[in-house]
């Protein structure tokens, strides 16, 4: 089963929108192309990749114009191209791969983390500490594979046309040792360095803010360049990552992220706090 990329989601939304505009039920449309209701539903929900010929047949059935059909067929071709993360798919569960595929296409990424430094801003040594403290016992080789995967995810931040990253970190994550003092000092120095990039903003929520709406867990919100791509939210649970795309859930997650920005220190005050922690707490 292919990951649910932004392109696949966009194509599925287009197929459903045109079918509904044509006044056809899933059953009726499926019958016309000798398919099944469940298969067509999976296409529309981006659970199964649809081949270009099927896209052409469906949109022709729905009375869509030739230019729109050509664009959708090209989208179907693009959606089938493997991403860089495919070579790591054996390491991770389906939900995590789905999230990485979406993150790879996002133009805006907002991430709040209550317990660890955001993954896109972690150093290699910090990642090693996180992996060794995880729920599964991993060999050194397995740890290094996961380190490389996370570092590969980070490359977009400093590449051509990088996404905007807004990272909000609870101060507790910066006080909790992951590795030794050298690792923590290096990690905070890395945060300071990354925060200087024009596409990255780092904010810390101080412990003095008390209990806040993000205390319960991490939150990601992804935005995409195409206005037809709705935002995606993701939360981390003890059972793994959950991707949310229902409007009600997205409204709730957006409000929580807005709240977290208001209780966090400004980027300038965050820099001062990071420098203080480096000098006073994590100075080797």
Short mmCIF file of C-alpha atoms in Angstrom, two decimals:
data_model
loop_
_atom_site.label_atom_id
_atom_site.label_comp_id
_atom_site.label_asym_id
_atom_site.label_seq_id
_atom_site.Cartn_x
_atom_site.Cartn_y
_atom_site.Cartn_z
CA UNK A 1 0.00 0.00 0.00
CA UNK A 2 1.49 3.34 -1.04
CA UNK A 3 1.87 6.22 1.42
CA UNK A 4 -0.88 8.82 1.44
CA UNK A 5 1.06 11.73 -0.05
CA UNK A 6 -0.30 15.24 -0.56
CA UNK A 7 -0.54 14.58 -4.32
CA UNK A 8 -2.53 11.39 -3.74
CA UNK A 9 -4.86 13.22 -1.35
CA UNK A 10 -5.37 16.05 -3.85
CA UNK A 11 -6.19 13.58 -6.61
CA UNK A 12 -8.65 11.69 -4.38
CA UNK A 13 -10.43 14.91 -3.46
CA UNK A 14 -10.69 15.85 -7.15
CA UNK A 15 -12.15 12.45 -8.06
CA UNK A 16 -14.76 12.68 -5.31
CA UNK A 17 -15.66 16.32 -6.10
CA UNK A 18 -16.17 15.63 -9.84
CA UNK A 19 -18.16 12.44 -9.14
CA UNK A 20 -20.50 14.30 -6.81
CA UNK A 21 -20.83 17.16 -9.30
CA UNK A 22 -21.84 14.60 -11.93
CA UNK A 23 -24.53 13.28 -9.58
CA UNK A 24 -23.13 9.74 -9.47
CA UNK A 25 -22.94 7.45 -6.46
CA UNK A 26 -19.83 5.39 -5.78
CA UNK A 27 -21.71 2.28 -6.95
CA UNK A 28 -22.87 3.86 -10.20
CA UNK A 29 -19.43 5.24 -11.07
CA UNK A 30 -17.72 1.96 -10.21
CA UNK A 31 -20.14 0.01 -12.40
CA UNK A 32 -19.35 2.25 -15.38
CA UNK A 33 -15.63 1.41 -15.24
CA UNK A 34 -16.11 -2.25 -14.22
CA UNK A 35 -14.77 -1.64 -10.73
CA UNK A 36 -16.19 -1.90 -7.21
CA UNK A 37 -17.54 0.63 -4.73
CA UNK A 38 -14.81 -0.21 -2.21
CA UNK A 39 -12.02 0.25 -4.77
CA UNK A 40 -13.35 3.62 -5.88
CA UNK A 41 -13.73 4.68 -2.26
CA UNK A 42 -10.07 3.80 -1.62
CA UNK A 43 -9.06 5.93 -4.63
CA UNK A 44 -11.02 8.91 -3.31
CA UNK A 45 -9.58 8.52 0.20
CA UNK A 46 -6.02 8.10 -1.17
CA UNK A 47 -5.75 4.68 0.45
CA UNK A 48 -4.86 3.12 -2.90
CA UNK A 49 -2.98 4.78 -5.74
CA UNK A 50 -5.10 5.12 -8.86
CA UNK A 51 -3.42 4.55 -12.22
CA UNK A 52 -3.52 7.33 -14.86
CA UNK A 53 -5.75 5.36 -17.24
CA UNK A 54 -8.41 4.94 -14.53
CA UNK A 55 -8.23 8.66 -13.73
CA UNK A 56 -8.84 9.44 -17.41
CA UNK A 57 -11.77 7.00 -17.58
CA UNK A 58 -13.41 8.35 -14.42
CA UNK A 59 -13.06 12.03 -15.30
CA UNK A 60 -14.29 11.39 -18.85
CA UNK A 61 -17.32 9.67 -17.30
CA UNK A 62 -17.85 12.70 -15.07
CA UNK A 63 -17.81 15.08 -18.07
CA UNK A 64 -14.63 16.91 -17.08
CA UNK A 65 -12.86 19.04 -19.70
CA UNK A 66 -9.68 17.86 -21.48
CA UNK A 67 -7.33 20.32 -19.74
CA UNK A 68 -8.45 19.27 -16.27
CA UNK A 69 -8.21 15.61 -17.28
CA UNK A 70 -4.65 16.10 -18.53
CA UNK A 71 -3.66 17.82 -15.25
CA UNK A 72 -5.23 15.05 -13.17
CA UNK A 73 -3.54 12.33 -15.23
CA UNK A 74 -0.19 14.04 -14.68
CA UNK A 75 -0.97 14.24 -10.96
CA UNK A 76 -1.65 10.50 -10.95
CA UNK A 77 1.72 9.89 -12.62
CA UNK A 78 3.51 12.15 -10.12
CA UNK A 79 1.79 10.48 -7.16
CA UNK A 80 3.27 7.14 -8.22
CA UNK A 81 6.86 8.37 -8.16
CA UNK A 82 8.69 6.97 -5.11
CA UNK A 83 9.94 9.48 -2.55
CA UNK A 84 13.35 9.43 -0.86
CA UNK A 85 11.78 7.81 2.20
CA UNK A 86 10.81 4.62 0.34
CA UNK A 87 14.19 3.03 1.10
CA UNK A 88 13.40 3.36 4.83
CA UNK A 89 9.87 1.96 4.71
CA UNK A 90 10.99 -1.38 6.17
CA UNK A 91 12.04 0.45 9.37
CA UNK A 92 8.78 2.14 10.20
CA UNK A 93 5.08 1.50 10.63
CA UNK A 94 2.56 2.61 8.00
CA UNK A 95 1.31 5.64 9.92
CA UNK A 96 4.82 7.03 10.37
CA UNK A 97 5.62 6.54 6.67
CA UNK A 98 2.34 8.31 5.77
CA UNK A 99 3.37 11.25 7.94
CA UNK A 100 6.91 11.45 6.50
CA UNK A 101 5.48 11.38 2.96
CA UNK A 102 3.18 14.30 3.80
CA UNK A 103 5.91 16.21 5.64
CA UNK A 104 8.18 15.87 2.59
CA UNK A 105 5.67 17.90 0.53
CA UNK A 106 4.64 20.44 3.17
CA UNK A 107 5.51 24.10 2.66
CA UNK A 108 4.68 25.00 6.27
CA UNK A 109 5.40 22.88 9.34
CA UNK A 110 4.36 23.81 12.88
CA UNK A 111 5.54 21.44 15.60
CA UNK A 112 5.06 21.54 19.36
CA UNK A 113 6.99 19.09 21.52
CA UNK A 114 6.51 18.78 25.29
CA UNK A 115 9.18 16.18 26.08
CA UNK A 116 11.90 16.21 23.43
CA UNK A 117 13.51 18.60 20.96
CA UNK A 118 11.53 18.54 17.66
CA UNK A 119 12.83 15.79 15.38
CA UNK A 120 13.64 18.17 12.52
CA UNK A 121 15.98 20.10 14.84
CA UNK A 122 17.69 17.19 16.61
CA UNK A 123 21.44 16.56 16.35
CA UNK A 124 22.75 13.10 15.48
CA UNK A 125 23.94 12.46 19.06
CA UNK A 126 20.61 13.58 20.48
CA UNK A 127 18.75 11.27 18.05
CA UNK A 128 20.93 8.38 19.24
CA UNK A 129 19.95 9.13 22.82
CA UNK A 130 16.26 9.24 21.92
CA UNK A 131 16.44 5.96 19.98
CA UNK A 132 18.27 4.16 22.77
CA UNK A 133 15.67 5.32 25.27
CA UNK A 134 12.71 4.33 23.11
CA UNK A 135 10.18 1.57 23.73
CA UNK A 136 12.09 -0.99 21.64
CA UNK A 137 15.55 -2.40 22.19
CA UNK A 138 17.49 -1.56 19.04
CA UNK A 139 20.87 -2.79 17.86
CA UNK A 140 23.58 -0.24 17.09
CA UNK A 141 22.92 -0.76 13.38
CA UNK A 142 19.17 -0.17 13.81
CA UNK A 143 19.89 2.99 15.80
CA UNK A 144 22.19 4.33 13.06
CA UNK A 145 19.59 3.58 10.37
CA UNK A 146 17.05 5.67 12.27
CA UNK A 147 19.60 8.44 12.81
CA UNK A 148 20.23 8.60 9.06
CA UNK A 149 16.49 8.63 8.31
CA UNK A 150 15.90 11.57 10.66
CA UNK A 151 18.90 13.50 9.31
CA UNK A 152 17.60 12.90 5.77
CA UNK A 153 14.23 14.37 6.83
CA UNK A 154 16.07 17.48 8.02
CA UNK A 155 17.82 18.18 4.70
CA UNK A 156 14.86 20.11 3.27
CA UNK A 157 15.27 22.79 5.94
CA UNK A 158 18.57 23.97 4.47
CA UNK A 159 17.97 23.02 0.83
CA UNK A 160 16.43 24.88 -2.09
CA UNK A 161 12.91 26.21 -1.48
CA UNK A 162 12.81 25.06 2.16
CA UNK A 163 9.58 24.82 4.16
CA UNK A 164 8.72 27.30 6.90
CA UNK A 165 9.23 25.62 10.29
CA UNK A 166 7.69 26.99 13.47
CA UNK A 167 9.03 24.94 16.38
CA UNK A 168 7.59 25.36 19.88
CA UNK A 169 9.32 23.47 22.67
CA UNK A 170 8.31 23.08 26.29
CA UNK A 171 11.21 24.06 28.55
CA UNK A 172 10.95 20.67 30.24
CA UNK A 173 12.33 19.09 27.06
CA UNK A 174 15.44 21.29 27.36
CA UNK A 175 16.00 20.37 31.00
CA UNK A 176 15.63 16.61 30.52
CA UNK A 177 19.03 15.04 29.74
CA UNK A 178 19.17 12.97 26.55
CA UNK A 179 22.74 11.70 26.48
CA UNK A 180 25.38 13.52 28.53
CA UNK A 181 26.06 17.22 29.09
CA UNK A 182 28.07 17.45 25.88
CA UNK A 183 25.15 16.09 23.86
CA UNK A 184 22.70 18.50 25.47
CA UNK A 185 25.03 21.47 25.09
CA UNK A 186 25.55 20.62 21.43
CA UNK A 187 21.81 20.21 20.91
CA UNK A 188 20.98 23.62 22.36
CA UNK A 189 23.77 25.25 20.33
CA UNK A 190 22.25 23.61 17.25
CA UNK A 191 18.84 25.07 18.12
CA UNK A 192 20.42 28.52 18.35
CA UNK A 193 22.11 28.06 14.97
CA UNK A 194 18.98 26.76 13.21
CA UNK A 195 16.87 29.57 14.65
CA UNK A 196 19.04 32.05 12.74
CA UNK A 197 17.78 30.68 9.42
CA UNK A 198 15.06 32.85 7.83
CA UNK A 199 12.64 29.93 7.43
CA UNK A 200 12.90 28.67 11.03
CA UNK A 201 11.38 30.11 14.19
CA UNK A 202 12.04 28.57 17.60
CA UNK A 203 9.99 29.42 20.68
CA UNK A 204 10.23 27.97 24.19
CA UNK A 205 7.31 27.70 26.60
CA UNK A 206 8.80 28.40 30.04
CA UNK A 207 7.94 26.22 33.01
CA UNK A 208 6.56 29.37 34.63
CA UNK A 209 3.68 29.22 32.12
CA UNK A 210 2.32 26.34 34.20
CA UNK A 211 -0.10 23.82 32.76
CA UNK A 212 -1.03 24.67 29.18
CA UNK A 213 -3.06 23.12 26.39
CA UNK A 214 -0.08 21.31 24.89
CA UNK A 215 1.07 19.60 28.06
CA UNK A 216 -0.52 16.30 27.08
CA UNK A 217 1.43 15.57 23.92
CA UNK A 218 3.18 16.57 20.71
CA UNK A 219 1.39 18.22 17.82
CA UNK A 220 2.26 18.77 14.15
CA UNK A 221 0.34 20.88 11.64
CA UNK A 222 1.33 20.65 7.97
CA UNK A 223 0.36 23.16 5.27
CA UNK A 224 0.79 22.71 1.52
CA UNK A 225 1.41 24.98 -1.45
CA UNK A 226 -1.69 23.97 -3.40
CA UNK A 227 -4.80 25.68 -1.94
CA UNK A 228 -6.76 22.52 -2.73
CA UNK A 229 -4.65 20.59 -0.22
CA UNK A 230 -6.25 20.92 3.21
CA UNK A 231 -3.95 21.16 6.22
CA UNK A 232 -3.06 18.01 8.09
CA UNK A 233 -2.54 17.59 11.82
CA UNK A 234 -0.71 14.79 13.58
CA UNK A 235 -0.56 13.87 17.25
CA UNK A 236 1.76 11.44 18.99
CA UNK A 237 0.18 8.83 21.25
CA UNK A 238 1.50 5.82 23.15
CA UNK A 239 0.14 3.75 20.25
CA UNK A 240 2.10 5.75 17.66
CA UNK A 241 1.45 8.68 15.35
CA UNK A 242 -2.11 9.57 14.37
CA UNK A 243 -2.79 11.72 11.30
CA UNK A 244 -5.94 13.85 11.58
CA UNK A 245 -7.77 15.40 8.64
CA UNK A 246 -11.36 15.88 9.82
CA UNK A 247 -12.39 19.56 9.88
CA UNK A 248 -13.38 19.51 13.56
CA UNK A 249 -10.09 17.94 14.62
CA UNK A 250 -8.14 20.42 12.47
CA UNK A 251 -9.92 23.41 14.02
CA UNK A 252 -9.13 22.12 17.50
CA UNK A 253 -5.46 21.48 16.65
CA UNK A 254 -5.09 24.91 15.01
CA UNK A 255 -6.54 26.63 18.08
CA UNK A 256 -4.19 24.71 20.36
CA UNK A 257 -1.17 25.66 18.25
CA UNK A 258 -2.24 29.32 18.31
CA UNK A 259 -2.59 29.12 22.10
CA UNK A 260 0.88 27.61 22.43
CA UNK A 261 2.40 30.47 20.42
CA UNK A 262 0.84 32.97 22.82
CA UNK A 263 2.16 31.32 26.00
CA UNK A 264 5.64 30.78 24.51
CA UNK A 265 8.51 33.23 24.81
CA UNK A 266 9.19 35.41 21.78
CA UNK A 267 11.93 34.19 19.43
CA UNK A 268 14.31 36.80 20.88
CA UNK A 269 13.52 35.86 24.48
CA UNK A 270 13.84 32.20 23.49
CA UNK A 271 17.36 32.85 22.24
CA UNK A 272 18.26 34.41 25.59
CA UNK A 273 16.81 31.42 27.45
CA UNK A 274 18.68 28.93 25.26
CA UNK A 275 21.94 30.79 25.87
CA UNK A 276 21.27 30.78 29.62
CA UNK A 277 20.62 27.04 29.62
CA UNK A 278 23.77 26.36 27.60
CA UNK A 279 25.91 28.40 29.96
CA UNK A 280 24.32 27.52 33.30
CA UNK A 281 22.99 23.99 32.93
CA UNK A 282 24.68 22.21 30.03
CA UNK A 283 28.14 23.75 30.02
CA UNK A 284 30.47 20.66 30.04
#
